Coordinates of C-alpha atoms in Angstrom, one line a residue:
M29 CA 38.4 106.3 95.7
T30 CA 39.5 103.1 96.0
R31 CA 36.0 101.7 97.2
A32 CA 34.3 103.4 94.2
L33 CA 36.7 101.8 91.8
R34 CA 36.3 98.7 93.3
G35 CA 32.4 99.0 92.9
L36 CA 33.1 100.2 89.3
R37 CA 34.8 96.9 88.5
L38 CA 32.2 94.9 90.0
W39 CA 29.6 96.6 88.0
L40 CA 31.3 96.2 85.0
G41 CA 32.2 92.6 85.6
S42 CA 28.4 91.9 86.3
L43 CA 27.2 93.4 82.9
S44 CA 26.6 91.1 80.0
T45 CA 29.0 91.3 77.0
P46 CA 26.4 93.3 74.7
R47 CA 26.2 95.9 77.3
L48 CA 29.9 96.0 78.0
L49 CA 30.5 96.6 74.5
F50 CA 28.0 99.2 74.1
L51 CA 29.4 101.1 77.1
G52 CA 32.9 100.7 76.2
Y53 CA 32.5 102.1 72.5
G54 CA 30.3 104.8 73.7
V55 CA 32.7 106.0 76.1
Y56 CA 35.4 106.1 73.5
M57 CA 33.3 108.0 71.2
L58 CA 32.2 110.7 73.8
A59 CA 35.8 111.1 74.8
G60 CA 36.9 111.8 71.3
W61 CA 33.9 114.2 70.8
A62 CA 35.2 116.3 73.7
L63 CA 38.8 116.2 72.7
L64 CA 37.8 117.2 69.1
S65 CA 35.6 119.6 70.3
L66 CA 38.7 121.7 71.8
P67 CA 40.0 124.7 69.9
L68 CA 43.2 122.9 70.6
A69 CA 42.4 120.4 68.2
Q70 CA 40.9 122.7 65.6
S71 CA 42.6 124.4 62.4
E72 CA 39.0 126.4 61.9
P73 CA 35.8 126.5 63.9
V74 CA 33.9 123.1 64.0
R75 CA 30.5 122.6 64.9
L76 CA 29.8 120.2 67.7
I77 CA 27.8 117.8 65.6
D78 CA 30.6 117.5 62.9
S79 CA 32.8 116.8 65.7
L80 CA 30.8 114.1 66.9
F81 CA 30.4 112.7 63.7
I82 CA 33.9 112.5 63.1
A83 CA 34.8 110.7 66.5
V84 CA 31.9 108.3 65.7
S85 CA 33.2 107.5 62.5
A86 CA 36.8 107.1 63.7
V87 CA 36.0 104.9 66.8
S88 CA 33.5 102.8 64.3
T89 CA 36.6 102.5 61.7
T90 CA 33.8 103.8 59.4
G91 CA 35.8 106.9 57.6
L92 CA 32.5 108.7 56.5
V93 CA 33.3 112.6 57.3
S94 CA 30.9 115.7 57.3
I95 CA 34.0 117.7 57.1
D96 CA 37.4 117.3 55.7
P97 CA 39.4 116.3 58.5
G98 CA 42.9 117.1 57.0
G99 CA 41.5 120.6 56.9
A100 CA 39.6 121.1 59.8
F101 CA 41.8 119.6 62.3
N102 CA 45.5 120.5 63.2
L103 CA 48.0 117.9 64.0
F104 CA 46.9 117.4 67.6
G105 CA 43.1 116.7 66.2
E106 CA 44.6 114.3 63.7
I107 CA 46.5 112.4 66.4
V108 CA 43.3 112.4 68.4
I109 CA 41.5 110.9 65.3
L110 CA 44.1 108.3 64.9
A111 CA 44.1 107.3 68.6
L112 CA 40.1 106.9 68.0
I113 CA 40.9 104.6 64.8
Q114 CA 43.6 102.5 66.6
A115 CA 41.2 101.9 69.8
G116 CA 38.2 101.3 67.7
G117 CA 40.1 98.8 65.0
L118 CA 41.3 96.8 68.0
G119 CA 38.1 96.6 69.7
Y120 CA 36.8 97.9 73.3
M121 CA 39.2 97.2 75.9
T122 CA 41.6 95.1 73.8
L123 CA 44.4 97.8 74.3
G124 CA 44.0 98.0 77.9
S125 CA 44.4 93.9 78.0
I126 CA 47.4 94.0 76.0
A127 CA 48.9 96.4 78.0
A128 CA 47.9 94.5 81.0
L129 CA 49.6 91.5 79.9
A130 CA 52.5 93.3 79.0
L131 CA 52.9 94.3 82.4
K132 CA 52.0 90.9 83.5
R133 CA 49.0 91.7 85.2
K134 CA 45.7 89.9 85.3
L135 CA 42.8 90.4 83.0
S136 CA 39.7 91.3 84.7
L137 CA 36.4 89.5 84.0
A138 CA 35.1 92.4 82.1
Q139 CA 38.2 92.6 80.1
Q140 CA 38.0 88.8 79.2
H141 CA 34.2 88.8 78.2
A142 CA 34.6 92.5 76.3
A143 CA 37.4 91.1 74.6
I144 CA 35.7 87.7 73.6
G145 CA 32.6 89.4 72.4
A146 CA 34.5 92.1 70.6
F147 CA 36.4 89.7 68.6
G148 CA 33.6 87.1 68.3
L149 CA 35.8 84.3 69.8
P150 CA 34.7 80.8 71.1
A151 CA 34.2 80.9 74.7
D152 CA 37.0 78.3 75.5
F153 CA 39.9 80.4 73.2
D154 CA 43.1 80.9 74.9
L155 CA 42.6 84.8 75.2
R156 CA 46.0 85.8 76.8
R157 CA 48.1 84.4 74.1
F158 CA 45.6 85.5 71.7
L159 CA 45.9 89.2 73.0
R160 CA 49.8 88.9 72.5
E161 CA 50.1 87.8 69.3
I162 CA 47.7 90.5 68.3
G163 CA 49.8 93.0 69.8
A164 CA 52.8 91.8 68.0
F165 CA 51.1 91.5 64.7
V166 CA 49.3 94.9 64.7
L167 CA 52.9 96.4 65.8
C168 CA 54.6 94.9 62.9
V169 CA 52.0 95.2 60.2
E170 CA 51.4 99.1 60.8
A171 CA 54.9 99.7 61.3
A172 CA 55.9 98.0 57.8
G173 CA 52.7 99.7 56.2
A174 CA 53.8 103.2 57.7
V175 CA 57.7 102.9 56.2
L176 CA 56.5 101.7 52.7
L177 CA 53.9 104.4 52.5
W178 CA 56.4 106.8 53.9
I179 CA 58.7 106.0 51.0
L180 CA 56.0 106.2 48.4
F181 CA 54.2 109.3 49.5
A182 CA 57.7 111.1 49.6
R183 CA 58.6 109.7 46.1
A184 CA 55.0 111.4 44.9
G185 CA 56.1 114.6 46.6
V186 CA 53.4 114.5 49.3
E187 CA 53.9 117.2 51.9
N188 CA 55.1 115.6 55.6
A189 CA 55.2 112.2 54.0
L190 CA 56.2 110.5 57.2
W191 CA 53.1 111.7 59.0
A192 CA 51.0 110.8 56.1
G193 CA 52.3 107.2 55.7
I194 CA 51.7 106.5 59.5
F195 CA 48.4 107.8 59.3
H196 CA 47.4 106.0 56.1
S197 CA 48.9 102.7 57.5
V198 CA 46.7 102.7 60.9
S199 CA 43.6 103.7 58.9
A200 CA 44.1 101.0 56.2
F201 CA 44.6 98.3 58.7
C202 CA 41.9 99.2 60.9
T203 CA 39.8 99.5 57.8
A204 CA 38.8 103.1 58.6
G205 CA 39.4 105.0 55.6
F206 CA 40.3 108.3 57.0
S207 CA 42.5 110.3 54.8
L208 CA 44.3 113.3 55.0
F209 CA 43.8 114.1 51.5
A210 CA 40.6 115.6 50.4
N211 CA 39.9 113.3 47.7
S212 CA 40.9 110.2 49.5
L213 CA 43.5 108.1 47.3
E214 CA 42.2 109.5 43.9
D215 CA 45.5 111.1 43.2
F216 CA 47.2 107.7 43.5
R217 CA 44.7 105.6 41.0
A218 CA 47.3 104.9 38.9
D219 CA 50.2 104.2 41.5
T220 CA 50.5 100.4 41.7
A221 CA 52.5 100.4 44.9
V222 CA 50.5 102.7 47.1
N223 CA 47.3 100.7 45.9
L224 CA 48.7 97.3 46.6
V225 CA 50.5 98.4 50.2
V226 CA 46.9 99.7 51.2
A227 CA 45.3 96.8 49.7
A228 CA 47.5 94.5 52.0
L229 CA 47.1 96.3 55.2
A230 CA 43.2 96.3 54.6
Y231 CA 43.0 92.6 53.8
L232 CA 45.2 91.8 56.8
G233 CA 43.0 93.7 59.1
A234 CA 39.8 92.6 57.6
I235 CA 40.2 88.7 57.5
G236 CA 40.6 89.0 60.9
F237 CA 43.0 88.2 63.9
L238 CA 41.4 84.7 64.3
V239 CA 42.9 83.8 60.8
F240 CA 45.9 85.3 61.8
A241 CA 46.4 83.1 64.9
D242 CA 45.4 80.1 62.7
V243 CA 47.8 80.6 60.1
W244 CA 50.8 81.4 63.0
E245 CA 49.6 78.0 64.5
N246 CA 50.2 76.2 61.3
V247 CA 53.3 78.0 60.7
R248 CA 54.7 77.0 63.9
G249 CA 53.7 73.4 63.5
R250 CA 50.9 73.2 66.1
R251 CA 48.3 72.6 63.4
R252 CA 48.5 70.8 60.1
A253 CA 45.5 72.6 58.3
L254 CA 43.7 75.7 58.7
G255 CA 40.8 75.7 60.9
F256 CA 37.1 75.6 59.4
V257 CA 36.3 79.5 60.5
S258 CA 39.4 80.2 58.7
R259 CA 38.7 78.8 55.5
V260 CA 35.2 80.1 55.3
I261 CA 36.7 83.7 55.9
L262 CA 39.4 83.4 53.4
V263 CA 37.0 81.7 50.4
T264 CA 34.0 84.2 51.1
T265 CA 36.8 87.2 50.9
L266 CA 38.3 85.9 47.7
A267 CA 35.1 85.3 46.2
F268 CA 33.9 89.0 46.7
S269 CA 36.8 90.3 45.7
V270 CA 37.1 88.6 42.7
F271 CA 33.2 88.9 42.0
G272 CA 33.4 92.7 42.8
A273 CA 36.3 93.5 40.6
V274 CA 35.0 91.5 37.6
L275 CA 31.8 93.2 37.5
L276 CA 33.3 96.8 38.2
Y277 CA 36.0 95.9 35.5
V278 CA 33.2 94.8 32.9
L279 CA 30.3 97.2 33.5
E280 CA 31.3 100.5 35.2
P281 CA 31.7 103.2 32.6
S282 CA 33.8 105.6 34.6
I283 CA 36.5 102.4 35.1
T284 CA 36.0 101.0 31.4
A285 CA 37.1 104.4 30.3
L286 CA 40.5 104.2 32.0
P287 CA 43.5 102.6 30.0
G288 CA 44.2 98.8 30.3
D289 CA 46.4 98.5 33.6
E290 CA 44.9 101.7 35.2
R291 CA 41.4 100.1 34.3
A292 CA 42.2 96.9 36.3
L293 CA 43.8 98.4 39.1
A294 CA 40.6 100.6 39.7
A295 CA 38.6 97.8 39.5
F296 CA 40.6 95.7 42.0
F297 CA 40.8 98.9 44.4
Q298 CA 36.9 99.4 44.3
A299 CA 36.2 95.9 45.0
M300 CA 39.0 95.5 47.9
T301 CA 37.8 98.8 49.5
A302 CA 34.0 97.6 49.7
T303 CA 34.9 94.2 50.5
T304 CA 37.0 95.0 53.3
T305 CA 35.1 98.0 54.6
V306 CA 38.5 99.8 54.4
G307 CA 36.6 102.9 52.4
F308 CA 39.4 104.4 50.6
N309 CA 38.7 105.2 46.9
T310 CA 40.5 105.8 43.9
V311 CA 37.8 106.8 41.6
P312 CA 35.0 109.3 42.6
M313 CA 31.9 107.5 44.0
G314 CA 29.4 110.0 43.0
P315 CA 29.3 109.2 39.1
L316 CA 29.0 105.6 39.7
A317 CA 26.4 103.8 37.5
V318 CA 23.2 102.5 39.3
G319 CA 24.2 98.6 38.5
S320 CA 27.7 99.4 40.0
V321 CA 26.0 101.0 43.1
M322 CA 24.2 97.8 43.4
V323 CA 27.3 95.7 43.4
M324 CA 28.9 98.0 46.0
Y325 CA 25.8 97.5 48.1
L326 CA 26.3 93.7 48.6
L327 CA 30.0 94.1 49.0
M328 CA 29.5 96.4 51.7
M329 CA 26.8 94.5 53.5
F330 CA 28.9 91.2 54.0
G331 CA 32.5 92.2 53.4
A332 CA 34.2 92.2 57.0
S333 CA 34.8 89.1 59.0
P334 CA 34.8 88.2 62.6
A335 CA 37.6 88.8 65.0
G336 CA 38.7 91.5 62.3
T337 CA 38.7 95.3 62.2
G338 CA 35.7 95.7 60.0
G339 CA 32.0 96.3 61.3
G340 CA 28.6 95.6 59.9
L341 CA 27.4 92.0 59.1
K342 CA 30.1 89.4 58.6
S343 CA 31.2 87.2 55.5
T344 CA 30.3 84.1 57.8
T345 CA 26.8 85.2 58.0
L346 CA 26.3 85.5 54.3
A347 CA 28.2 81.9 53.9
T348 CA 25.4 80.3 56.6
L349 CA 22.5 82.0 54.9
V350 CA 23.8 80.8 51.5
A351 CA 24.2 77.4 52.9
L352 CA 20.8 77.3 54.1
V353 CA 19.1 78.4 51.0
F354 CA 20.7 75.5 48.9
A355 CA 20.0 73.0 51.8
T356 CA 16.3 73.9 51.6
L357 CA 16.3 73.9 47.7
R358 CA 17.7 70.4 48.0
G359 CA 15.1 69.5 50.7
R360 CA 18.0 68.7 53.2
T361 CA 17.3 69.5 56.9
Q362 CA 21.0 69.8 57.6
V363 CA 22.8 72.8 56.7
R364 CA 26.6 72.5 55.7
V365 CA 29.2 75.1 54.8
L366 CA 32.5 73.5 53.2
G367 CA 31.4 70.0 54.3
H368 CA 30.8 71.2 58.2
A369 CA 27.6 70.9 59.9
V370 CA 26.4 74.2 61.0
P371 CA 24.6 73.6 64.6
P372 CA 21.0 75.3 64.5
E373 CA 22.0 78.0 67.2
R374 CA 24.5 79.3 64.9
I375 CA 21.8 79.5 61.7
Q376 CA 19.4 81.2 64.1
L377 CA 22.1 83.8 65.2
A378 CA 22.9 84.5 61.5
A379 CA 19.1 84.5 60.6
A380 CA 18.5 87.0 63.5
S381 CA 21.6 89.3 62.6
I382 CA 20.3 89.8 58.8
S383 CA 16.6 90.3 59.7
F384 CA 17.8 92.9 62.4
Y385 CA 19.9 94.4 59.9
V386 CA 17.4 94.8 57.4
L387 CA 14.7 96.1 59.8
V388 CA 17.2 98.8 61.0
L389 CA 18.3 99.6 57.4
F390 CA 15.1 100.1 56.0
V391 CA 14.1 102.4 59.1
A392 CA 17.1 104.6 58.6
V393 CA 16.9 105.1 54.9
F394 CA 12.9 105.8 55.4
G395 CA 13.9 108.3 57.9
L396 CA 16.7 109.9 55.5
V397 CA 14.6 110.0 52.7
W398 CA 12.1 112.3 54.6
V399 CA 14.5 114.8 56.0
E400 CA 17.3 115.0 53.2
D401 CA 17.1 116.2 49.6
A402 CA 19.1 113.7 47.9
P403 CA 18.4 110.6 45.6
L404 CA 17.1 107.4 47.2
E405 CA 20.2 105.5 45.9
A406 CA 22.5 108.0 47.1
L407 CA 20.8 107.9 50.6
A408 CA 20.7 104.0 50.6
F409 CA 24.3 103.8 49.7
E410 CA 25.1 106.3 52.5
A411 CA 23.2 104.2 55.1
I412 CA 24.7 101.0 54.1
S413 CA 28.0 102.5 54.1
A414 CA 27.7 103.9 57.7
I415 CA 26.0 100.5 58.9
G416 CA 28.8 98.4 57.4
T417 CA 31.3 100.8 58.8
V418 CA 32.7 101.0 55.1
G419 CA 33.2 105.0 54.9
L420 CA 32.3 105.1 51.0
S421 CA 30.1 108.1 49.8
T422 CA 28.6 109.4 46.8
G423 CA 29.2 112.7 48.0
V424 CA 26.1 113.6 50.2
T425 CA 27.6 113.2 53.7
G426 CA 28.8 117.0 53.9
G427 CA 25.4 118.3 52.7
L428 CA 23.4 116.2 55.1
T429 CA 20.9 118.2 57.7
D430 CA 21.8 117.7 61.4
A431 CA 19.1 115.1 61.6
G432 CA 20.6 113.2 58.8
K433 CA 23.8 113.6 60.4
A434 CA 22.3 112.0 63.8
A435 CA 20.9 109.0 61.8
I436 CA 24.2 108.3 60.3
I437 CA 26.0 108.4 63.6
T438 CA 23.6 106.1 65.0
L439 CA 24.3 103.6 62.1
M440 CA 28.0 103.9 62.5
F441 CA 27.8 103.3 66.2
M442 CA 25.6 100.2 65.7
G443 CA 27.7 98.9 62.8
R444 CA 30.7 99.1 65.2
V445 CA 29.0 97.4 68.1
G446 CA 27.5 94.8 65.7
V447 CA 23.6 95.3 64.9
L448 CA 22.5 92.2 66.7
T449 CA 24.9 93.2 69.7
F450 CA 23.4 96.7 69.8
G451 CA 19.6 95.1 70.1
L452 CA 20.8 92.8 72.9
A453 CA 22.4 95.6 74.9
L454 CA 19.0 97.6 74.9
A455 CA 17.0 94.5 75.4
A456 CA 15.4 94.5 79.1
N457 CA 16.8 91.0 80.1
V458 CA 19.8 89.7 79.0
R459 CA 21.4 86.8 80.8
R460 CA 25.3 87.0 81.4
G461 CA 27.2 85.2 78.8
A462 CA 24.2 85.2 76.2
G463 CA 25.5 84.7 72.7
E464 CA 28.9 84.1 74.2
R465 CA 29.2 80.2 73.8
A466 CA 30.9 79.0 70.8
G467 CA 32.8 75.8 69.8
P468 CA 36.3 76.0 68.2
D469 CA 34.8 75.0 64.9
D470 CA 31.5 76.9 65.1
L471 CA 31.0 79.8 62.7
I472 CA 31.0 83.3 64.6
Y473 CA 29.3 86.3 63.8

């Protein structure tokens, strides 16, 4: 047994980061599938394809559901789902790495490379200190969120408010969007406190642990200004949130029909939920106007940030591509973001990410159109939500065929691992450390 474990550690240490992430998330999803398939976890019989769908959605922190998890699973099943969300939100092997550091053990080579790849960190980053800070940060934020939501849910008359507060706090911070309520947070559309607590948790998770570490260094006086990557993430996130909220406030009929304060709150929350990829909703997604759906497409594609809990394409990818377009239009060869020159290899990585993303999305939507009896815009919304690990749905998820569910499962897996990382993991020849080198001020994706 000892020899077998030693051989397994050596084999894991020899894998490239893309394959480590592919394998790690896959193992989490299969383990969750096995547990959720047990009658012990179910309040009512659940088909295998649906338990797999929920497991993949939880680990990928997507939040799309083919069945109502609050009704289909009992307390044990909900605890399994919450554990999968936490593991998926923190990233492959991060929980194990934090535990190892807490026990003062040395991190294995596989743990180091997996953590760096999962969070998109520069190769020379102080990983041990970063992981310790993550552990403390996550514990404090989720605990504070759970207490606040417990109080608010109890005030609203929610049954078992403590468990609901814990579940929704973790789900919000990990940008998973899983809810114990059948209609997500629609019953709390006018509850400003619940909206703001959920939004704060989602933003803290989505903007990324890298930004938190940077801010913490400034608070402690070790740095005098935010780093370049942190500034790009914060500016892009703010721009997306404001852009989306204003358009939804002005153009979306189901929101413009609401009273003044409620209208502003609903517009803000829906822009936030797409930008952070948290996936909760306070207004139904099905009746959205086509123009609003197009706005949500854009927000879901590029909302998440590197080293955060969201998946899909990153805000830094969009920032790089926008800077590339402006540089080309102005006849310049050097691409600059917020006055900082972007190295050619970073531009290549951003271009490869968006190109592969568009190709995969086209194939997925094309396949869904052939096997599903639903409007194109609804299927495209579902696919973008899945690959962006957002979790918003226009209501077609539960009615998908098994083939459609399998396609969405694949997209959620790709979104969690990273679309380009998924491709690299399947490539025949991937060098050890490929795509891992980045300077401290390089944009990461």
